mmCIF file of C-alpha atoms in Angstrom:
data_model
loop_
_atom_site.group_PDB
_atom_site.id
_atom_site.type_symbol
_atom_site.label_atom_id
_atom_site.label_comp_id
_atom_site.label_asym_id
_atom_site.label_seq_id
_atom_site.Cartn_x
_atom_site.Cartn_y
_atom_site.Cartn_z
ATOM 1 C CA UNK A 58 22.372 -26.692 50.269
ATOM 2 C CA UNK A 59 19.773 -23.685 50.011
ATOM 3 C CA UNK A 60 21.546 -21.412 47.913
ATOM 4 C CA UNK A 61 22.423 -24.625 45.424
ATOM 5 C CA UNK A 62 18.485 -25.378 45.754
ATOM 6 C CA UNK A 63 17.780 -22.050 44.626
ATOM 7 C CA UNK A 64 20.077 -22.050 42.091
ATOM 8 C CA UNK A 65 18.977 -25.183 40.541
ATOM 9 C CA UNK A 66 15.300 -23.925 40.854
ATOM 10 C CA UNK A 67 16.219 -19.874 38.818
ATOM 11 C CA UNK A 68 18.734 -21.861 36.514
ATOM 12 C CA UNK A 69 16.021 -23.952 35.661
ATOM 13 C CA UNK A 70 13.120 -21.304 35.569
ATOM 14 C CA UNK A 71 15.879 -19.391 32.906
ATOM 15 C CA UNK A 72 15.962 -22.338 30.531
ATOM 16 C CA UNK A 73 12.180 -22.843 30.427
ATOM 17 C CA UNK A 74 11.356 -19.341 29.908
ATOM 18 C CA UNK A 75 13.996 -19.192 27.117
ATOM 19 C CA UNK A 76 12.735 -22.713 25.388
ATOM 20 C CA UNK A 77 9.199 -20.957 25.651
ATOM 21 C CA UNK A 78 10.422 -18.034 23.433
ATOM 22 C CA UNK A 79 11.983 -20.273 21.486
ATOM 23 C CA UNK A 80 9.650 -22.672 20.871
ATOM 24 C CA UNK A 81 7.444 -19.814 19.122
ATOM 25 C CA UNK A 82 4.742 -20.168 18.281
ATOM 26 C CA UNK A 83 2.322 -22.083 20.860
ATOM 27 C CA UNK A 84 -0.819 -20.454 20.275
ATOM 28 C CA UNK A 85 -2.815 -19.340 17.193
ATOM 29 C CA UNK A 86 -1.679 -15.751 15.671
ATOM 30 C CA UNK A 87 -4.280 -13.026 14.829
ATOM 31 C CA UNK A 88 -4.038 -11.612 11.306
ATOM 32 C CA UNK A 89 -5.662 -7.936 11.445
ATOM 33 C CA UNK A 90 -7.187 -6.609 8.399
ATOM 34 C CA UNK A 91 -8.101 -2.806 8.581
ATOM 35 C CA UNK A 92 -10.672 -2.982 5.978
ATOM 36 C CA UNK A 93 -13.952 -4.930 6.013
ATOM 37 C CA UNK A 94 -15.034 -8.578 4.505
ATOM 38 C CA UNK A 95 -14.650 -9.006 0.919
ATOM 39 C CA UNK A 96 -12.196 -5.772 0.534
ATOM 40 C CA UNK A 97 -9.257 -6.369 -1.315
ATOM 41 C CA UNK A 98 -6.935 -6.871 2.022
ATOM 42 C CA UNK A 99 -9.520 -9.090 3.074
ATOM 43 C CA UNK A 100 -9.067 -11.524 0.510
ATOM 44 C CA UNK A 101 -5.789 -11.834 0.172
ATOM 45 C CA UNK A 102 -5.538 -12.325 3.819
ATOM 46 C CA UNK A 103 -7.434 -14.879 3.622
ATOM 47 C CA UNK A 104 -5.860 -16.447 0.783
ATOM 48 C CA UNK A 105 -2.625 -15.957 2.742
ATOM 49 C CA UNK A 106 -3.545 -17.307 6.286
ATOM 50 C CA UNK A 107 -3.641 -21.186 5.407
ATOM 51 C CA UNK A 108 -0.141 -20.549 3.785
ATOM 52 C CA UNK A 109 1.474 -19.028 7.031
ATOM 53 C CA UNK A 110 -0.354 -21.486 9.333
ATOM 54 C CA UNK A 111 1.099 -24.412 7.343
ATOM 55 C CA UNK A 112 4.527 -22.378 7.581
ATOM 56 C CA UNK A 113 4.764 -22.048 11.405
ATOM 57 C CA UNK A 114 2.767 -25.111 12.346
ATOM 58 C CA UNK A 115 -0.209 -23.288 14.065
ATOM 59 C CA UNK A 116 -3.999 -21.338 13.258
ATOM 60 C CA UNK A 117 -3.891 -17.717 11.938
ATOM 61 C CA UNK A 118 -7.346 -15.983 12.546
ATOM 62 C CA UNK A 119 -8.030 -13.591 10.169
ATOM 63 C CA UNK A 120 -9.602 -10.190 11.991
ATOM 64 C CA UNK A 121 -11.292 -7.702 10.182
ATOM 65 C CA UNK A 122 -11.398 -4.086 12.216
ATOM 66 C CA UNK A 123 -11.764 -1.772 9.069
ATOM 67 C CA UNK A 124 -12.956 1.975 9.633
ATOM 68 C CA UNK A 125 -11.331 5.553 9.899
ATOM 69 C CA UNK A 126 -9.356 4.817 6.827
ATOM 70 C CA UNK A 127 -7.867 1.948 8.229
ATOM 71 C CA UNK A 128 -6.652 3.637 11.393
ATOM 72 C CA UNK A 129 -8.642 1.419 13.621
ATOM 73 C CA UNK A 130 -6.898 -1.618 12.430
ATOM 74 C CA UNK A 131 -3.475 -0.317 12.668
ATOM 75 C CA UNK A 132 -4.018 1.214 16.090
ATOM 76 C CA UNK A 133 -4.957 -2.072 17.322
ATOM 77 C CA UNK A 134 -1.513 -3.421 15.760
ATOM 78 C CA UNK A 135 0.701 -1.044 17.437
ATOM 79 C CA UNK A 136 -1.046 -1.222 20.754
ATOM 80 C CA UNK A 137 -0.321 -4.656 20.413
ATOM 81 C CA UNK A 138 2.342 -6.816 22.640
ATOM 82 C CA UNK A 139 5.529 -7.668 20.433
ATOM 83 C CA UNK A 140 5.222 -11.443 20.827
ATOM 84 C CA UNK A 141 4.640 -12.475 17.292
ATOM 85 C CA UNK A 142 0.631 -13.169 17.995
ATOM 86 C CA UNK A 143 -0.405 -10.117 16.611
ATOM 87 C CA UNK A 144 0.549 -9.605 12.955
ATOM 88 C CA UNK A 145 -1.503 -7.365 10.831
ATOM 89 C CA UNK A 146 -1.932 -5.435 7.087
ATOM 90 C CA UNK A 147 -1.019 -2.008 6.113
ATOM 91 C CA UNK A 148 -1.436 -0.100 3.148
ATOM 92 C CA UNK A 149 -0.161 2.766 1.781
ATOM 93 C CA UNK A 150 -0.908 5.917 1.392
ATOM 94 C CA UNK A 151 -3.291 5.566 4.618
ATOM 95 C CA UNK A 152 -0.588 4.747 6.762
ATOM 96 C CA UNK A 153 1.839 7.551 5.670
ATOM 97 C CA UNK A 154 -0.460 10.809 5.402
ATOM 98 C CA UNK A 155 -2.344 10.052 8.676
ATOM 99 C CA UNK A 156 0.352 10.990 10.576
ATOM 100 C CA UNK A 157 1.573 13.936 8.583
ATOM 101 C CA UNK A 158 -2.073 14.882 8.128
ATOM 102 C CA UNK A 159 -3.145 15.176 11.957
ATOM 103 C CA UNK A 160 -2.378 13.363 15.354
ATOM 104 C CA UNK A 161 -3.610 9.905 14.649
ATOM 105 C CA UNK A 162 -4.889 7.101 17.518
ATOM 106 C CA UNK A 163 -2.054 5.046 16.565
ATOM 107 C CA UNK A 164 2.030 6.058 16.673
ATOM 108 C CA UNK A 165 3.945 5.081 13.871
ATOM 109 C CA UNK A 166 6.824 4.415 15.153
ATOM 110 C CA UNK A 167 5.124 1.485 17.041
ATOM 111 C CA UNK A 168 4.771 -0.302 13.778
ATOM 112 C CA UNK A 169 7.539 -2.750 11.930
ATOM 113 C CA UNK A 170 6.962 -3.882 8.222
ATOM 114 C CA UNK A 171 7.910 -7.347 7.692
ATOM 115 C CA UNK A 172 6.437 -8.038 4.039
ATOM 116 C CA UNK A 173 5.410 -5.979 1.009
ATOM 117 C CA UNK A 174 2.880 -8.007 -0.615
ATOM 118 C CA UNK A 175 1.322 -5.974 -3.632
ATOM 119 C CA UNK A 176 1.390 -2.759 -5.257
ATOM 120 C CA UNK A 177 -0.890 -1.293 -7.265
ATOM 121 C CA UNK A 178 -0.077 1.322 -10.038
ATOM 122 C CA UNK A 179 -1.863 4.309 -10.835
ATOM 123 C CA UNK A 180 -2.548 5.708 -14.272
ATOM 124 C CA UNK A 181 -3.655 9.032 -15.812
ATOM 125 C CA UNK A 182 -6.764 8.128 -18.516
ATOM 126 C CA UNK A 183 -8.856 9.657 -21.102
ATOM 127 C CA UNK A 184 -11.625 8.937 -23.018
ATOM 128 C CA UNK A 185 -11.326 7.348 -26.130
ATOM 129 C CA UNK A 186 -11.939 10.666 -27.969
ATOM 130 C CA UNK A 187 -9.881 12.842 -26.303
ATOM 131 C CA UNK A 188 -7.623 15.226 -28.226
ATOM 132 C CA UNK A 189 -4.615 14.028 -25.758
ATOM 133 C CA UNK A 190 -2.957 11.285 -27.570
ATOM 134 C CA UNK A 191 0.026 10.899 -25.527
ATOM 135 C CA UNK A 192 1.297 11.816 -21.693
ATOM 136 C CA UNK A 193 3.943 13.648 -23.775
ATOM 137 C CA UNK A 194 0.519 15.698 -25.049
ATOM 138 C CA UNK A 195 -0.885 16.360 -21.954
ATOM 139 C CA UNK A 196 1.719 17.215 -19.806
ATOM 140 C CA UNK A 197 3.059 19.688 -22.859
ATOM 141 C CA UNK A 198 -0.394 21.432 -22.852
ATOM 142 C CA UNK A 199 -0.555 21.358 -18.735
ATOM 143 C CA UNK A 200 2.761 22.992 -18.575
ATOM 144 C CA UNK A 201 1.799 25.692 -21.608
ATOM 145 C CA UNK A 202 -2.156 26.211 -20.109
ATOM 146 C CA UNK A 203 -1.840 26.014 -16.483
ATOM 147 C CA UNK A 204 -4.906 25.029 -14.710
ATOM 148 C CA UNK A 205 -6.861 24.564 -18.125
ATOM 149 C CA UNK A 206 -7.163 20.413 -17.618
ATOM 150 C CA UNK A 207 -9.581 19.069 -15.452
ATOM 151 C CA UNK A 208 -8.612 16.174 -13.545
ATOM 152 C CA UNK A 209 -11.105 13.849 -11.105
ATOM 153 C CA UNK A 210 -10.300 11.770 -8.169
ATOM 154 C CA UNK A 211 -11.988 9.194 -5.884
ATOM 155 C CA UNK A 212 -11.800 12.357 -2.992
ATOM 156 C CA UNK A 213 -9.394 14.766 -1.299
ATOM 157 C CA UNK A 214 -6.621 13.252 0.127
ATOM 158 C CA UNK A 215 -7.089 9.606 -1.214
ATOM 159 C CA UNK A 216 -4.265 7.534 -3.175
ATOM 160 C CA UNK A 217 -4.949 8.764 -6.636
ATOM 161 C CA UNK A 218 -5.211 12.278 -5.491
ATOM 162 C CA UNK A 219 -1.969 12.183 -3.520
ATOM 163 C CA UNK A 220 -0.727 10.443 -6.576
ATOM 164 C CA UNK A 221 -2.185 13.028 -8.778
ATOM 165 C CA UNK A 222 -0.562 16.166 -6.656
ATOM 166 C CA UNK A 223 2.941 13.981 -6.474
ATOM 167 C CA UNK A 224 2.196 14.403 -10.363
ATOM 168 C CA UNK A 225 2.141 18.211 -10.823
ATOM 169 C CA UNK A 226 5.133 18.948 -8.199
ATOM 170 C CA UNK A 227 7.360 16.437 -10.339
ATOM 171 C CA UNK A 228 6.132 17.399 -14.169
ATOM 172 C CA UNK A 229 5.748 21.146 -12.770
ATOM 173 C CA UNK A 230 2.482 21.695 -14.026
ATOM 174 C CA UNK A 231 -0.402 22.092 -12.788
ATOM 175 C CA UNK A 232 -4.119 20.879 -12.900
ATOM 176 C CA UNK A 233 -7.461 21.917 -11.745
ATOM 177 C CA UNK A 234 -8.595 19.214 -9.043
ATOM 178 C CA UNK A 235 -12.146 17.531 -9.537
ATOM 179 C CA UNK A 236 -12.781 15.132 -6.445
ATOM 180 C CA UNK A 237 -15.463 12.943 -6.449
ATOM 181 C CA UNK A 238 -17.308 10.421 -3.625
ATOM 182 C CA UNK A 239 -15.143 7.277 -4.566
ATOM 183 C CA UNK A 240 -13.584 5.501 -7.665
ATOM 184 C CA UNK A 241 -16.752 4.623 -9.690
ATOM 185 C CA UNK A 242 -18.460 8.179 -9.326
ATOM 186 C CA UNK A 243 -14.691 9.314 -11.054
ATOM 187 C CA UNK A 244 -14.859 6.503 -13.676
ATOM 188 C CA UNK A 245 -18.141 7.828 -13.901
ATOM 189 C CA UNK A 246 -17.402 11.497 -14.652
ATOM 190 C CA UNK A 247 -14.217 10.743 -17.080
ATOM 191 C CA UNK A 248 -16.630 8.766 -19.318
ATOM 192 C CA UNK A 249 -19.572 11.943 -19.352
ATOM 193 C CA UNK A 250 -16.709 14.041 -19.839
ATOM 194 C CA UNK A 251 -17.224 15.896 -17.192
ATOM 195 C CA UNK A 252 -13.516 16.114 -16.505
ATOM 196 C CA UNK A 253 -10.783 15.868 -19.341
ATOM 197 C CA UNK A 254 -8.725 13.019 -17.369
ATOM 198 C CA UNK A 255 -8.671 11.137 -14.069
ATOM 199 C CA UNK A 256 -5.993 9.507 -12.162
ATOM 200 C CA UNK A 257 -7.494 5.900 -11.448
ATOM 201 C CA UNK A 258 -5.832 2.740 -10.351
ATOM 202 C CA UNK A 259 -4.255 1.069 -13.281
ATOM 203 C CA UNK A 260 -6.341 -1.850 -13.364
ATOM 204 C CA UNK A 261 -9.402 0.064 -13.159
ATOM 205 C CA UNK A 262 -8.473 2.097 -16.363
ATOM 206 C CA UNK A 263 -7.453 -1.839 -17.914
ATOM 207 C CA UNK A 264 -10.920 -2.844 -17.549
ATOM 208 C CA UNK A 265 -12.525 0.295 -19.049
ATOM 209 C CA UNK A 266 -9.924 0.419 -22.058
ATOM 210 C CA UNK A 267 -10.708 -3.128 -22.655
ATOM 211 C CA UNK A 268 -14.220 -1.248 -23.016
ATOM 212 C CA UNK A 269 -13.090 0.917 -25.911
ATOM 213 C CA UNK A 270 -14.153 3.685 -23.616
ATOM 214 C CA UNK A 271 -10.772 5.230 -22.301
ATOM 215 C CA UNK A 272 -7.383 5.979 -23.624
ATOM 216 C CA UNK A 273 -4.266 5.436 -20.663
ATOM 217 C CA UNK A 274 -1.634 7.938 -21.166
ATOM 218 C CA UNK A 275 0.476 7.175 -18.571
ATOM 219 C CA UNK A 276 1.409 4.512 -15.641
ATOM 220 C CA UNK A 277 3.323 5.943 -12.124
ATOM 221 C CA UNK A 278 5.172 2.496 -11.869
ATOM 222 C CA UNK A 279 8.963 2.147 -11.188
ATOM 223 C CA UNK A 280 8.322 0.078 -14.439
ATOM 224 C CA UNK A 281 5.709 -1.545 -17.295
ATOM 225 C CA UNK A 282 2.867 -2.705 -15.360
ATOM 226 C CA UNK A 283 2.195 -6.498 -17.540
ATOM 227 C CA UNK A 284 -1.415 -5.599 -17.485
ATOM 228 C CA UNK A 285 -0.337 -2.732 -19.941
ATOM 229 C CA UNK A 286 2.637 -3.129 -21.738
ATOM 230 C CA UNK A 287 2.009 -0.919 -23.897
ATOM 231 C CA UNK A 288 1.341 2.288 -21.349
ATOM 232 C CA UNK A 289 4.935 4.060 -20.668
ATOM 233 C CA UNK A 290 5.357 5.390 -17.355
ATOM 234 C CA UNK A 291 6.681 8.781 -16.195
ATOM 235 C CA UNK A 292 10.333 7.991 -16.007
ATOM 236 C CA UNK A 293 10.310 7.373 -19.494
ATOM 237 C CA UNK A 294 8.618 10.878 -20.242
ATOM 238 C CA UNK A 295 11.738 11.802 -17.642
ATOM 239 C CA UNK A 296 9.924 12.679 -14.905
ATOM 240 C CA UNK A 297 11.235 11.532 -12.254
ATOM 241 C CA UNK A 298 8.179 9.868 -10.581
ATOM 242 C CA UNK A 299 7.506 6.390 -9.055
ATOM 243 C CA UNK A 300 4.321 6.092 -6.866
ATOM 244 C CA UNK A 301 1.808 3.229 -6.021
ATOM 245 C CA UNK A 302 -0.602 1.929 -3.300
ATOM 246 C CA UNK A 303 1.016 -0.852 -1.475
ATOM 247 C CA UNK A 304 0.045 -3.565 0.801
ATOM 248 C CA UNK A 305 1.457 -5.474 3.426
ATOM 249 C CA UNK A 306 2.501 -7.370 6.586
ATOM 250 C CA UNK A 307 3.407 -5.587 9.772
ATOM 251 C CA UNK A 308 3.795 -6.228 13.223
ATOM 252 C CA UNK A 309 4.356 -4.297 16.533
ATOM 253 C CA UNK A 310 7.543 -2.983 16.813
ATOM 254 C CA UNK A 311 9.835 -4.647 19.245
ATOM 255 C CA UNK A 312 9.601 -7.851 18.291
ATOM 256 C CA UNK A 313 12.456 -10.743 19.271
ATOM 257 C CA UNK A 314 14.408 -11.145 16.109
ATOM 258 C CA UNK A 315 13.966 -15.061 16.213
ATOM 259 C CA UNK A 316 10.403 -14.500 16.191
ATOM 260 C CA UNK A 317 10.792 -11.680 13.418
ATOM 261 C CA UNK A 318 12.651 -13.909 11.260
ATOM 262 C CA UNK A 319 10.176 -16.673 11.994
ATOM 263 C CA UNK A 320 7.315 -14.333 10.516
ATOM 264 C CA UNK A 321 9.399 -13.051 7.905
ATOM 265 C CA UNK A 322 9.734 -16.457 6.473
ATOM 266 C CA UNK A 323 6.369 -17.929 6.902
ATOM 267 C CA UNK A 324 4.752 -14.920 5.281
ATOM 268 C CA UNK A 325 7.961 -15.063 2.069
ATOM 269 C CA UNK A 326 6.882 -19.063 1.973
ATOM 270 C CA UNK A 327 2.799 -18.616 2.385
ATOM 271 C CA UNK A 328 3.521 -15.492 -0.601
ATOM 272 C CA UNK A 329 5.862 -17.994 -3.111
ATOM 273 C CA UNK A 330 2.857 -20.104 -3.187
ATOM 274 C CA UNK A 331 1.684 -20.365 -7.137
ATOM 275 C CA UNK A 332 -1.368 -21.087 -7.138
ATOM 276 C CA UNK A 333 -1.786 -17.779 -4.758
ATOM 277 C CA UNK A 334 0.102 -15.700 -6.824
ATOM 278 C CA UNK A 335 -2.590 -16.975 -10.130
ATOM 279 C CA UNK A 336 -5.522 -15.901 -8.327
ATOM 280 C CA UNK A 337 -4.098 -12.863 -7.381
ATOM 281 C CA UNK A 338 -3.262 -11.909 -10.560
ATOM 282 C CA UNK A 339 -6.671 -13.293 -11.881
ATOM 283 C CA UNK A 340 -7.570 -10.585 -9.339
ATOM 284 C CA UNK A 341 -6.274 -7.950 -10.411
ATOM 285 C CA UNK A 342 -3.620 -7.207 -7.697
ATOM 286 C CA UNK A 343 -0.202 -9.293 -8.769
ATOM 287 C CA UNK A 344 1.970 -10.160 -5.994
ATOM 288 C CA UNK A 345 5.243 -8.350 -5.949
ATOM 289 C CA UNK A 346 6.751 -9.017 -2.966
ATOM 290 C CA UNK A 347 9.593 -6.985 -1.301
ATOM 291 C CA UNK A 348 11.490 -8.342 2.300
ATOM 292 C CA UNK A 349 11.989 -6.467 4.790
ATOM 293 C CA UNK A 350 14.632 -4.034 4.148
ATOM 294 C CA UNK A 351 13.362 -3.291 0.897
ATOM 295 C CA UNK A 352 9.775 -2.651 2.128
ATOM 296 C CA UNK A 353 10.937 -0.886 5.038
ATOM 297 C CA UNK A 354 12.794 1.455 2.291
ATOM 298 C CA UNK A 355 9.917 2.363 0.316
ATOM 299 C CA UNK A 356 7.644 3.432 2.967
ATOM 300 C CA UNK A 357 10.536 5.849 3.787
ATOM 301 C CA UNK A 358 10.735 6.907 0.600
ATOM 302 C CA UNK A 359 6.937 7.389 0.372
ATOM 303 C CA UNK A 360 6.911 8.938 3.302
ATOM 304 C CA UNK A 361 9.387 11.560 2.881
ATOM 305 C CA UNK A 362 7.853 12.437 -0.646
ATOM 306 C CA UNK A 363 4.785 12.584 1.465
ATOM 307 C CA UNK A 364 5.647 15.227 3.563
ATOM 308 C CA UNK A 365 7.707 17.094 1.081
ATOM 309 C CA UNK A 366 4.653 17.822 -0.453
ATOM 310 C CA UNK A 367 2.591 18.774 2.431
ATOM 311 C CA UNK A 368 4.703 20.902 3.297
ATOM 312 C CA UNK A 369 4.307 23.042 -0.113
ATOM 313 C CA UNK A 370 0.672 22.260 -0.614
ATOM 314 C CA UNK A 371 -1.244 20.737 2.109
ATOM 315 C CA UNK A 372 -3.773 18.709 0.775
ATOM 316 C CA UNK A 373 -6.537 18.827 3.708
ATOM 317 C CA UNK A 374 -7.341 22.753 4.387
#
């Protein structure tokens, strides 16, 4: 009778703690951002929040822990337990050079992508004036005058400049580096002239060009971005070049795969949502959203890429 009591009592411990995993989730879910309030992750978190909560039936708090880059934020995600309550963003290229850059607070490994949510193109502008007509121009004069073309970024080792170095090693030319405090002081200094180009984010270079000020030569997209059409991108100068700064949904690694797939779909659901996907767009960063696999592929890809070409040119000395 005591070892049947005990049995009943574990067999019936078992089946509670297994409804309890399955009955995921039974508490609000944190949503880290690793950039502050009104930052681009920012709002689309919080555009995205009411989505997922409706999805899974529960409150997603959005967080903001921005600094270091966004290394605070994603060290918080990786450090955190792989229950499903702790989902947070990650963009790229942050979250690929810091580790091939230096020993970062958080290991990489620790963290799973779930969602790609947006990607952002970059583009190589000039000013209106400019004797560069074409990319076809510029990289032909680049290749023939090496070092002669100035080129700014928003600072050593940010997107655009990573983008701009992933540039050179693929064209096989070669520019003189200008790097400036952010993305308006480079904006800045391609309208003065005091550099012959700049490497922006595509929409940024929209905006001005819709200014008259700047001519875009050429857009690192796998394809046409819609906000320029008319821009052709590397791979048709046949280059063989596809870069952009992506954002996303990730959790800690580890997770139970009915909990995974539970995430997975809220986020895909929250994401489909059109009256999200107009605003973001009105915003300037279009929704182009990849699963899993897919995401999980890119950031490989990025990453290798990455560390390819730190490995011939490091870009922090």
């Amino acid at each position: 009778m005591r070892i049947t009591a005990m049995l009943v009592l574990l067999l019936t411990a078992l089946s509670t703690g297994v409804a309890c995993a399955g009955g995921f989730p039974e508490r609000p879910i944190t949503l880290i951002t690793p950039q502050g309030p009104g930052s681009g992750a920012d709002r689309l978190a919080r555009s995205l929040a009411p989505g997922i909560a409706r999805a899974l039936g529960t409150d997603v708090d959005v967080v903001n822990r921005g600094g270091a880059a966004g290394e605070i934020g994603f060290a918080l995600l990786a450090e955190a337990p792989p229950d499903g309550y702790t989902i947070g963003f990650v963009n790229t290229p942050n979250i690929l050079a810091m580790p091939i850059e230096r020993q970062t607070r958080f290991d990489p490994g620790r963290i799973d992508p779930l969602v790609g949510l947006t990607e952002e193109t970059y583009s190589l502008a000039v000013p209106a004036g400019s004797r560069f007509r074409t990319l076809h121009d510029l990289l032909a004069y680049a290749g023939e005058n090496p070092a002669a073309v100035s080129v700014g970024t928003s600072g050593v080792g940010s997107g655009d400049h990573l983008a701009l170095l992933m540039m050179q090693r693929r064209a096989m030319v070669r520019f003189t580096h200008v790097p400036f405090p952010g993305a308006q002081p480079n904006q800045r200094a391609l309208l003065s002239n005091t550099v012959a180009v700049s490497t922006m984010m595509l929409g940024d270079a929209v905006r001005q060009r819709d200014c008259g000020t700047v001519r875009i030569l050429g857009q690192t997209g796998e394809e046409r971005s819609g906000m320029a059409v008319d821009v052709p991108t590397f791979r048709e100068e046949r280059i063989d070049l596809s870069v952009s700064a992506m954002l996303g949904i990730a959790a800690p690694a580890g997770l139970p795969r009915s909990v995974r797939e539970k995430l997975v779909a809220a986020i895909l659901e929250a994401a489909d949502d059109p009256d999200l996907n107009r605003r973001a767009a009105d915003a300037g960063l279009p929704l182009r959203v990849l699963p899993p696999d897919p995401f999980a592929a890119r950031l490989h890809a990025m990453s290798t890429e990455l560390r390819a070409l730190w490995a011939e040119a490091p870009w922090l000395r």
